[in-house]
Short mmCIF file of C-alpha atoms and ligand atoms in Angstrom, two decimals:
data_model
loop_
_atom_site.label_atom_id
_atom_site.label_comp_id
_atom_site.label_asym_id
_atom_site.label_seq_id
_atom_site.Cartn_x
_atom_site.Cartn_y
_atom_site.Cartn_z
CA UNK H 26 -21.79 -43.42 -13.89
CA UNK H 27 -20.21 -44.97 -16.80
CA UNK H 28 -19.03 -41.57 -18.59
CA UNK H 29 -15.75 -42.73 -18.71
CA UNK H 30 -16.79 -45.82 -20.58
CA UNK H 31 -18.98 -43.82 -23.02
CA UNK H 32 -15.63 -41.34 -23.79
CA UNK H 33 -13.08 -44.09 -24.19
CA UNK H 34 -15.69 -45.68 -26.85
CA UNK H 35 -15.65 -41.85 -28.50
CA UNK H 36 -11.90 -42.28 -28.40
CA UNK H 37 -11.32 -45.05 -29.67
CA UNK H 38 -14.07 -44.41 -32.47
CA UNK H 39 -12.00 -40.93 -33.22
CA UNK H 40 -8.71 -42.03 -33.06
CA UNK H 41 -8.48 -45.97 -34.51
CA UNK H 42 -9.29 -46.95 -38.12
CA UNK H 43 -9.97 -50.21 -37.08
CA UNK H 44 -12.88 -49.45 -34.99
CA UNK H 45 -14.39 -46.89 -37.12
CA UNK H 46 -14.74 -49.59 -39.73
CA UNK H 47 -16.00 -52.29 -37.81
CA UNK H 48 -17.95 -49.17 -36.59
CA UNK H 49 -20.14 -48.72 -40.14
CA UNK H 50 -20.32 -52.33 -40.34
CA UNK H 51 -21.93 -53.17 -37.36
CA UNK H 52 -22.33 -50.61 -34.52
CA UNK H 53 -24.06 -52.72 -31.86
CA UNK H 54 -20.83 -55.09 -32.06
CA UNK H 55 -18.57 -52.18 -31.05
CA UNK H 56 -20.63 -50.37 -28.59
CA UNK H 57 -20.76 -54.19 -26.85
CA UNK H 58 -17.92 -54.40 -26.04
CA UNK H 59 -18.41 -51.39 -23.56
CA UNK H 60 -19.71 -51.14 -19.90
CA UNK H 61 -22.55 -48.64 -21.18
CA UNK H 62 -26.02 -48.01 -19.39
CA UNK H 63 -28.67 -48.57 -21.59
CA UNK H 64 -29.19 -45.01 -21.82
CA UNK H 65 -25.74 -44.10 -22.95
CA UNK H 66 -25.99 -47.66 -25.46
CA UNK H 67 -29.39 -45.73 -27.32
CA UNK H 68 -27.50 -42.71 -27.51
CA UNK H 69 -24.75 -44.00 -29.46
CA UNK H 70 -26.87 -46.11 -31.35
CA UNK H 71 -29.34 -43.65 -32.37
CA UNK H 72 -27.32 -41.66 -32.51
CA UNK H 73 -28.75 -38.88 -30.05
CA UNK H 74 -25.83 -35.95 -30.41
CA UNK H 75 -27.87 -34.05 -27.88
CA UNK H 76 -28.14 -36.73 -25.05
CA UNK H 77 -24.41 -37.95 -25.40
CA UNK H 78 -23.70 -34.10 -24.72
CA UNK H 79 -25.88 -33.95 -21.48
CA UNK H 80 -24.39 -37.36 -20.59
CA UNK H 81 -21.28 -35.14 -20.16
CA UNK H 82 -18.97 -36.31 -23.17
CA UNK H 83 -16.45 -34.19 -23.59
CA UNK H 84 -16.94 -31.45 -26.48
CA UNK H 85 -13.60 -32.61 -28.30
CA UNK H 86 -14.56 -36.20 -28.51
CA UNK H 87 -18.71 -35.53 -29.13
CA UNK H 88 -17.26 -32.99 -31.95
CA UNK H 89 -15.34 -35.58 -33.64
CA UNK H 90 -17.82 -37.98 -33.56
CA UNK H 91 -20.41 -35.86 -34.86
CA UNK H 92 -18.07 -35.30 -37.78
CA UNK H 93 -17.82 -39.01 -38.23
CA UNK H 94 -21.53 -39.35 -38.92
CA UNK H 95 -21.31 -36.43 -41.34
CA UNK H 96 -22.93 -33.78 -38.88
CA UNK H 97 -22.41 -30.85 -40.46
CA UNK H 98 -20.93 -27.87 -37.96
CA UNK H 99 -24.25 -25.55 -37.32
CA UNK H 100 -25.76 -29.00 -36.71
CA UNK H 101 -24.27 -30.26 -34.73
CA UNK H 102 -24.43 -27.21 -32.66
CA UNK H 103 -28.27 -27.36 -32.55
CA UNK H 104 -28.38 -30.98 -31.67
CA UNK H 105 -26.27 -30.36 -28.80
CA UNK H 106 -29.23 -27.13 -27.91
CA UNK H 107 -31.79 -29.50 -29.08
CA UNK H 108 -30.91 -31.94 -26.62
CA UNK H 109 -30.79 -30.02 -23.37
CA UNK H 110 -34.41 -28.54 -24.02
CA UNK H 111 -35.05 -32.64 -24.27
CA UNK H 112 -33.06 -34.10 -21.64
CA UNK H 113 -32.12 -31.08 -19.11
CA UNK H 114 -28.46 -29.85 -18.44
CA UNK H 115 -25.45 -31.27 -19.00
CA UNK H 116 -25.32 -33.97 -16.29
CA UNK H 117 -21.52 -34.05 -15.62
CA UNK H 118 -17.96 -33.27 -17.41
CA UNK H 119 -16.77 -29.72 -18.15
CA UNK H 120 -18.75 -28.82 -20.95
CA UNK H 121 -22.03 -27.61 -19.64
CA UNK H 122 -24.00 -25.48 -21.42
CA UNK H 123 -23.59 -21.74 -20.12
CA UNK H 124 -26.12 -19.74 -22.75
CA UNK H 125 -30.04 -20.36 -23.38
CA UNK H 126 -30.56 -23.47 -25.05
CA UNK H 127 -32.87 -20.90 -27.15
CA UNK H 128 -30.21 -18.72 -28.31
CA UNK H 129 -27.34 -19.00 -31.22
CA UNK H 130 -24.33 -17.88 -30.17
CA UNK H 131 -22.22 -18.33 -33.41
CA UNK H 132 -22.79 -20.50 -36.36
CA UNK V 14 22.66 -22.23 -27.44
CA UNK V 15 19.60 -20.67 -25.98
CA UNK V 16 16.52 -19.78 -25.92
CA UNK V 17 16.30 -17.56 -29.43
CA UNK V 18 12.21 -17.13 -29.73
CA UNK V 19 8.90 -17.14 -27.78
CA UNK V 20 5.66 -16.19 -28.62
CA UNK V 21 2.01 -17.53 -28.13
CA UNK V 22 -1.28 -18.09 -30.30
CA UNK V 23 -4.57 -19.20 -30.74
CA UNK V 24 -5.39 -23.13 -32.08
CA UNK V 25 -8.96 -23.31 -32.55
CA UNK V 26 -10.04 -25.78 -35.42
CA UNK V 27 -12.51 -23.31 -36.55
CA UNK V 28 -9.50 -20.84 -37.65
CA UNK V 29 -8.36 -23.03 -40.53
CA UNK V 30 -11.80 -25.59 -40.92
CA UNK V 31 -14.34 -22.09 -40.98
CA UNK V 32 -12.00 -19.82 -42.40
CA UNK V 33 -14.71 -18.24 -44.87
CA UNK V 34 -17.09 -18.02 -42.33
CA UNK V 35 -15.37 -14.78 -40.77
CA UNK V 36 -15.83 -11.13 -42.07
CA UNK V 37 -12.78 -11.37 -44.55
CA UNK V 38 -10.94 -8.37 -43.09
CA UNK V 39 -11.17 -9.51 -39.50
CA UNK V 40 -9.54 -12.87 -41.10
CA UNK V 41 -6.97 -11.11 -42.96
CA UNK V 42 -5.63 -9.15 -40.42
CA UNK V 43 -5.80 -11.73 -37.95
CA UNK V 44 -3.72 -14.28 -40.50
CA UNK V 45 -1.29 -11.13 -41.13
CA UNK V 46 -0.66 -11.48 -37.34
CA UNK V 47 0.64 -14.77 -37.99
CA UNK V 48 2.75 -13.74 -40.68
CA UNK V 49 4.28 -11.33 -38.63
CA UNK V 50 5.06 -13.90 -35.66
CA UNK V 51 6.45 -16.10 -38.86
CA UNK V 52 9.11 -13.91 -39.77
CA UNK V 53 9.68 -13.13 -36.43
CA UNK V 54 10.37 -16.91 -35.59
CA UNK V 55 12.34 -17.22 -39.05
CA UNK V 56 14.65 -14.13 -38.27
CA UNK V 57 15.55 -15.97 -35.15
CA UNK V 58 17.31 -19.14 -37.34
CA UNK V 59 15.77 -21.58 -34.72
CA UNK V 60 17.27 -25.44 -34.82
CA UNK V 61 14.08 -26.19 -33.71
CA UNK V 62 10.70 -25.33 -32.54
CA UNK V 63 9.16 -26.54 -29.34
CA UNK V 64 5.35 -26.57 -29.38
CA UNK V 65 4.09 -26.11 -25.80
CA UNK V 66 0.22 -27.22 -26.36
CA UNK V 67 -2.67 -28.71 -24.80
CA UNK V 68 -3.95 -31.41 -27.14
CA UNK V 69 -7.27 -32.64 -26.88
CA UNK V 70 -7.00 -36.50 -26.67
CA UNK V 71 -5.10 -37.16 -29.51
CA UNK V 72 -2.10 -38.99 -27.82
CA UNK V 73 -3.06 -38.82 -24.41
CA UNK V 74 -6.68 -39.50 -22.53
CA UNK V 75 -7.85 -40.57 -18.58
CA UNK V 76 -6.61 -44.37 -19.18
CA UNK V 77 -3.02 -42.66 -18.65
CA UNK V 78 -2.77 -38.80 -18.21
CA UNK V 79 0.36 -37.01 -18.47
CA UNK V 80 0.40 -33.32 -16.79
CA UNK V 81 3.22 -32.96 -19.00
CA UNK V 82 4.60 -34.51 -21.79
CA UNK V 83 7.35 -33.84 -24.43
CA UNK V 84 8.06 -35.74 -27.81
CA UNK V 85 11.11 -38.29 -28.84
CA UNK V 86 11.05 -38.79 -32.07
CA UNK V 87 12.77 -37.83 -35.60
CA UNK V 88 9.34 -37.66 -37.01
CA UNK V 89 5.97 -36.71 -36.22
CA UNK V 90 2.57 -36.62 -38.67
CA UNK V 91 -0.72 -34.64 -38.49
CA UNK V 92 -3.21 -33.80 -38.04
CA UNK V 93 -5.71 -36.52 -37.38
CA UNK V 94 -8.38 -34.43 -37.93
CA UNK V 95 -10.00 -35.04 -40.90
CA UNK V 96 -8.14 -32.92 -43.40
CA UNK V 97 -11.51 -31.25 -44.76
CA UNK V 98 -13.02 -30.28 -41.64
CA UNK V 99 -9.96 -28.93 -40.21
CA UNK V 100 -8.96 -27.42 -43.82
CA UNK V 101 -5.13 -28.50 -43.34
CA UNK V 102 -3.58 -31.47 -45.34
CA UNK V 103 -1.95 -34.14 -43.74
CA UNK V 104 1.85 -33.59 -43.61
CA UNK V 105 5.07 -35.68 -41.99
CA UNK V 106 7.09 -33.22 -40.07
CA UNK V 107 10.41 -33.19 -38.93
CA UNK V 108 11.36 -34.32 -35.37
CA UNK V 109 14.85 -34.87 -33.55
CA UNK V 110 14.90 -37.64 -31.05
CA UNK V 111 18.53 -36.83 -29.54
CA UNK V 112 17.72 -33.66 -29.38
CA UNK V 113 14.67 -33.92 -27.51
CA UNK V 114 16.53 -36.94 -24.88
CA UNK V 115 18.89 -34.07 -23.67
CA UNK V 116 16.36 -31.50 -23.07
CA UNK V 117 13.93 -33.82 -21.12
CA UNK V 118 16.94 -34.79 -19.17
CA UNK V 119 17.21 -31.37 -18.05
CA UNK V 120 13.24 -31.06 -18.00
CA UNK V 121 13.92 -33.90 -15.58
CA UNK V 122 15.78 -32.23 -13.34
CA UNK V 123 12.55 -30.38 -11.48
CA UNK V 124 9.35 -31.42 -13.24
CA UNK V 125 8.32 -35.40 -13.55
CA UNK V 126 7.02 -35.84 -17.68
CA UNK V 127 6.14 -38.71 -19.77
CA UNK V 128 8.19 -38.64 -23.22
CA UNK V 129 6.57 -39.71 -25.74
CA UNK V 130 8.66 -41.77 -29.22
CA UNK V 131 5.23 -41.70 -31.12
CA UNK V 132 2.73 -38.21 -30.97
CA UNK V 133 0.06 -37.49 -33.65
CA UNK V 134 -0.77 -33.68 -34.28
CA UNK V 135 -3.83 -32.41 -33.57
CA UNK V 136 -5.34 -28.94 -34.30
CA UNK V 137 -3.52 -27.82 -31.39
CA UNK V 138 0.22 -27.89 -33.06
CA UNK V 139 -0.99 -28.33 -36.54
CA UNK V 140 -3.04 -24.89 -37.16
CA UNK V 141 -0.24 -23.17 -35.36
CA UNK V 142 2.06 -24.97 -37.77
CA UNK V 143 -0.27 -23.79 -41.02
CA UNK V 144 0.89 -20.52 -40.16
CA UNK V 145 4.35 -20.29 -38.59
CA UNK V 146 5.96 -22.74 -40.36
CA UNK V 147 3.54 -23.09 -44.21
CA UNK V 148 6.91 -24.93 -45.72
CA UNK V 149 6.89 -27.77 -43.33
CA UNK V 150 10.90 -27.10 -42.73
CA UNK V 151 11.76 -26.69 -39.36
CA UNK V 152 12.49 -29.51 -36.96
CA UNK V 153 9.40 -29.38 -34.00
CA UNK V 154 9.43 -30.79 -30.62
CA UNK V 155 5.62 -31.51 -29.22
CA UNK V 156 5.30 -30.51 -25.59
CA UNK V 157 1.79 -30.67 -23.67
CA UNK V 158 0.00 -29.77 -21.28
CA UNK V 159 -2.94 -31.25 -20.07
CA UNK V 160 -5.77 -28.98 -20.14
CA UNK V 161 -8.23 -31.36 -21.35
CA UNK V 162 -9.22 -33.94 -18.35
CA UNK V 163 -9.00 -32.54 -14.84
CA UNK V 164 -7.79 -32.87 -12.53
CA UNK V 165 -4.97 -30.61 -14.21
CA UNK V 166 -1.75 -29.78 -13.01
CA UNK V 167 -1.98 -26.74 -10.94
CA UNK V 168 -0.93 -22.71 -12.51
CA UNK V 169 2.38 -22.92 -10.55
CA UNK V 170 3.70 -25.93 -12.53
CA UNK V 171 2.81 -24.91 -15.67
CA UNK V 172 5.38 -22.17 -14.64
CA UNK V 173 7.69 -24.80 -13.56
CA UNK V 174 7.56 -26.29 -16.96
CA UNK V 175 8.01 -23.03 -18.76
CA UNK V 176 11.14 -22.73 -16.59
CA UNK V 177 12.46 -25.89 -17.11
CA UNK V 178 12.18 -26.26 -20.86
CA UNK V 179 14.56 -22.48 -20.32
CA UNK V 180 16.67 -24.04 -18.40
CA UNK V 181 17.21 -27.18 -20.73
CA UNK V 182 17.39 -24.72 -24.08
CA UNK V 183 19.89 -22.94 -22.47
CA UNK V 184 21.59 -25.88 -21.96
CA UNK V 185 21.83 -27.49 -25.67
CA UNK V 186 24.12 -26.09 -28.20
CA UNK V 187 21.20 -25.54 -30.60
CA UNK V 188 18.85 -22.59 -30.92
CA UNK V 189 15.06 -23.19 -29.80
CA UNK V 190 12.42 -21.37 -30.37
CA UNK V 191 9.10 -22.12 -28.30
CA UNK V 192 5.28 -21.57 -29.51
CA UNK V 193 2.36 -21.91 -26.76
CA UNK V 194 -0.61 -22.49 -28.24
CA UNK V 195 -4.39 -22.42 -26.77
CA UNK V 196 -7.11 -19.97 -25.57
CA UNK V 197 -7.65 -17.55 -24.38
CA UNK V 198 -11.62 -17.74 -23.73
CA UNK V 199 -13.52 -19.83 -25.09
CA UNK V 200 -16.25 -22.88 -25.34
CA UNK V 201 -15.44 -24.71 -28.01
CA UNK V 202 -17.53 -27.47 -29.35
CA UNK V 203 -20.63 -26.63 -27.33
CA UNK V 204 -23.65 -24.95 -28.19
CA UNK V 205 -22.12 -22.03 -26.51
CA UNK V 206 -18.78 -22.28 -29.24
CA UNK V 207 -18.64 -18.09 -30.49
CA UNK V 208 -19.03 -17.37 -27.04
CA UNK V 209 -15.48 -14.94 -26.35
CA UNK V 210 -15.12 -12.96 -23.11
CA UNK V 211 -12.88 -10.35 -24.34
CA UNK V 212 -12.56 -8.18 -21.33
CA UNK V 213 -10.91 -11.24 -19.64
CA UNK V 214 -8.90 -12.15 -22.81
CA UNK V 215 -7.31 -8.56 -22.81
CA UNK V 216 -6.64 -7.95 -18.63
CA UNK V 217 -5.23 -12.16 -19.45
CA UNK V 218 -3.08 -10.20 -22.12
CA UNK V 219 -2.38 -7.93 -20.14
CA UNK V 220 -0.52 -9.53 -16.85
CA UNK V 221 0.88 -12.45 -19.71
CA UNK V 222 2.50 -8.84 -21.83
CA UNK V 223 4.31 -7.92 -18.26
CA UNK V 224 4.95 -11.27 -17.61
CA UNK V 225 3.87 -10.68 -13.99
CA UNK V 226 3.90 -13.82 -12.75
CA UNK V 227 1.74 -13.23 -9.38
CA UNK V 228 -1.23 -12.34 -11.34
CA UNK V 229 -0.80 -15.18 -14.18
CA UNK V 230 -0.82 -17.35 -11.70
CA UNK V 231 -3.84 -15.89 -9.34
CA UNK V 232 -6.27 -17.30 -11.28
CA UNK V 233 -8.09 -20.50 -9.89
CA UNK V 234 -9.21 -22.94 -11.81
CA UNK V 235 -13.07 -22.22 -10.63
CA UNK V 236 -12.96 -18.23 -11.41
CA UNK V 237 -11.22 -18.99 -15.15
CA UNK V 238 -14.19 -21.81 -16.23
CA UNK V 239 -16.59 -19.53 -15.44
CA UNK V 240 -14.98 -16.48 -16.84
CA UNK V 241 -13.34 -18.20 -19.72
CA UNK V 242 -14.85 -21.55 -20.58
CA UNK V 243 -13.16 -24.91 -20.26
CA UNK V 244 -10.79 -23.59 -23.39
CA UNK V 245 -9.55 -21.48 -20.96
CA UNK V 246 -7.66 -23.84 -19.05
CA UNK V 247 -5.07 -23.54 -22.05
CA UNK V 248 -3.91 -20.20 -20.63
CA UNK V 249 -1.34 -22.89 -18.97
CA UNK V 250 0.82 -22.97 -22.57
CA UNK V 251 1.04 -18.70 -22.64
CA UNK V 252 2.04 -19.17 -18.56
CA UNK V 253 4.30 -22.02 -19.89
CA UNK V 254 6.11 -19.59 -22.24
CA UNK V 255 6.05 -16.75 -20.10
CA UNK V 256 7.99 -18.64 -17.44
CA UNK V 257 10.47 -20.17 -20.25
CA UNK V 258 11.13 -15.84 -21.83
CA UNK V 259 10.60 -14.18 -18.96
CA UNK V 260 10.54 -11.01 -21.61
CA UNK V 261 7.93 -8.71 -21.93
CA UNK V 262 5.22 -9.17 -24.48
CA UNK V 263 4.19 -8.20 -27.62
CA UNK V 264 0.64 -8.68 -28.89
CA UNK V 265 0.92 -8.75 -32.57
CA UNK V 266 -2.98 -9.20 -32.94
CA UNK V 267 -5.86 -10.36 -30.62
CA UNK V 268 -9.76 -9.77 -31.79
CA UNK V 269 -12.71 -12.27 -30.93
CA UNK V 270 -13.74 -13.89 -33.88
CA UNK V 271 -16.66 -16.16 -32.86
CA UNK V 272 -17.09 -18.22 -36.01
CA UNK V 273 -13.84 -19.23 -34.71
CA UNK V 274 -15.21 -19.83 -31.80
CA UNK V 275 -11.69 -18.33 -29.81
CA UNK V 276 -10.23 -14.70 -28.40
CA UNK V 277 -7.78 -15.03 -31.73
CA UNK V 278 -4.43 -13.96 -30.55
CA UNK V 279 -0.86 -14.09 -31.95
CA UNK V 280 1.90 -12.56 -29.26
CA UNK V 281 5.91 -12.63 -28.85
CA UNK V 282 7.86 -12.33 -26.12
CA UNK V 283 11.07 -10.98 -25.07
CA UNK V 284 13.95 -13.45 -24.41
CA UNK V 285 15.52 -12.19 -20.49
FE1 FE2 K 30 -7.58 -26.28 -27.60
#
């Protein structure tokens, strides 16, 4: 379990301008330099909003970065859907999914 | 001087960033419940403002997590949000570093905090801000709590805090006014975001309005996830303030607005 790997990379993508550049320049030289499973290293990479959500990211770091890659809000809101009909529920964290994947709750 | 104002609200991004995307009316009355609290905190000629909220890993994350935290500074900025999404522009706002050393002195005194000389705003201060103080004039002090990466300080001290930042108002020759911000039910920035529980929200209303602090601080962390989402940790800030008036309250609006994705509430409390 490298979750708190996989957030602190989300954090530091959020929160320093630094990284975000080097970020759209070359993302496989930032997500490097963290202790991610392969798993969690395609998601970012992809980038697969839905998985990183099952992989238990928090919502207010996943939301930011979704906003960072332009992810517009209803969006980003199905990916996160998408990805537990794909990859089954929200493995860890405290923002499991409590409705049907199926159903819209707002937006 | 003392204590001179207390009063509570909602923080949800979604307030200021989706703003069109609620029926207009339930907007406008829910804005003129702001309003209201505004000129209730003006009428109360506060020296400053201290903003009891639960930030969400803007300052603070796991590598180093403060249960409680208060700000040091003569100057804060915010928010880091990107000012588009969240809908507020970036502003520098007034902070007062002396100020802030004597009251976590007397913080001190009964609950352990981190201070903090540097403290970005996130949505959690800054929305509240968009509305209470549009002008950007009043001097703020940042206070948290951490809602955001259990394990979280337990109900009780939350309380303790509430009492202590009373204790150390009292104790300065300034007025303070103090703002929790947060909940009350939600699930923000999940698929289940819109989801509101409002029969929780209002009995949560309810025992915060009587300030009975027994049944503020029954809940367990356990009962209020699964009755009130992971944003309902934040009900710490309202038990935070509720501790610090010890008045009764005074809900000035509360509606769920789930394009919002929050129980939208905007409350004041009696100073006792
Ligand atoms: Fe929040």
């Amino acid at each position: 379990m490298t979750l708190y790997a996989l957030s602190k990379l989300m954090f530091d993508l959020n929160r320093d301008d630094a990284v975000k550049g080097q970020f759209a320049q070359d993302r496989e030289a930032i997500v490097a330099r963290y202790a991610l499973t392969e798993e969690e290293r395609g998601a970012v990479l992809k980038p697969d909003i839905g998985l990183l959500y099952v992989l238990g990211v928090n919502g207010q770091l996943l939301m930011h970065y979704a906003g960072l890659l332009g992810i517009e809000w209803s969006d980003y809101l199905q990916r996160m859907r998408d990805g537990v009909k794909m990859h089954g529920p929200v493995r860890a964290g405290i923002y499991a999914l409590t409705s049907s994947p199926d159903e819209k709750v707002a937006g | 001087m003392s204590l001179v104002f207390a009063g509570v609200c909602s923080h949800a991004p979604g307030i200021t960033g989706r703003a069109d995307r609620a029926p207009k009316d339930l907007r406008d009355d829910f804005y003129a419940g702001y309003e209201r609290m505004r000129l209730a905190l003006e009428a109360s000629r506060p020296d400053a403002l201290i903003v009891i909220a639960a930030e969400h890993f803007a300052n603070f994350f796991m590598n180093n997590m403060p249960s409680f935290a208060i700000g040091m500074s003569d100057g804060y900025e915010g928010p880091i949000e990107d000012v588009d999404w969240l809908g507020i522009p970036k502003r520098q706002v007034k902070g007062d570093a002396a100020l802030s050393q004597r009251l976590i002195k007397e913080v001190m005194q009964t609950v352990d905090l981190a201070y903090c000389e540097e403290w970005k705003f996130d949505h959690g201060i800054m929305v509240p801000l968009h509305f209470l103080d549009p002008d950007t004039k009043l001097t703020i002090i940042p206070a948290n709590i951490n809602c955001q990466g259990p394990p979280l300080a337990p109900l009780h001290r939350a309380w303790a805090f509430g009492e202590a930042i009373r204790r150390a108002a009292d104790s300065v020759p300034e007025r303070i006014a103090v703002v929790g911000t947060g909940g009350i039910s939600h699930w923000p920035a999940t698929p289940d975001s819109g989801r509101i529980n409002e029969e929780w929200d209002r009995d949560f209303l309810d025992r915060w309005a009587r300030n009975d602090r027994a049944a503020m601080l029954a809940y367990t962390d356990a009962e209020t996830y699964a009755d009130a989402g992971q944003g309902g940790f934040e009900i710490r800030t309202f038990l935070a303030v509720a501790a610090a008036a010890r008045g009764k309250g005074h809900v000035e609006f509360y509606a769920p607005i789930p394009i919002y994705a929050v129980g939208c509430t905007a409350a004041t409390m009696d100073i006792a």
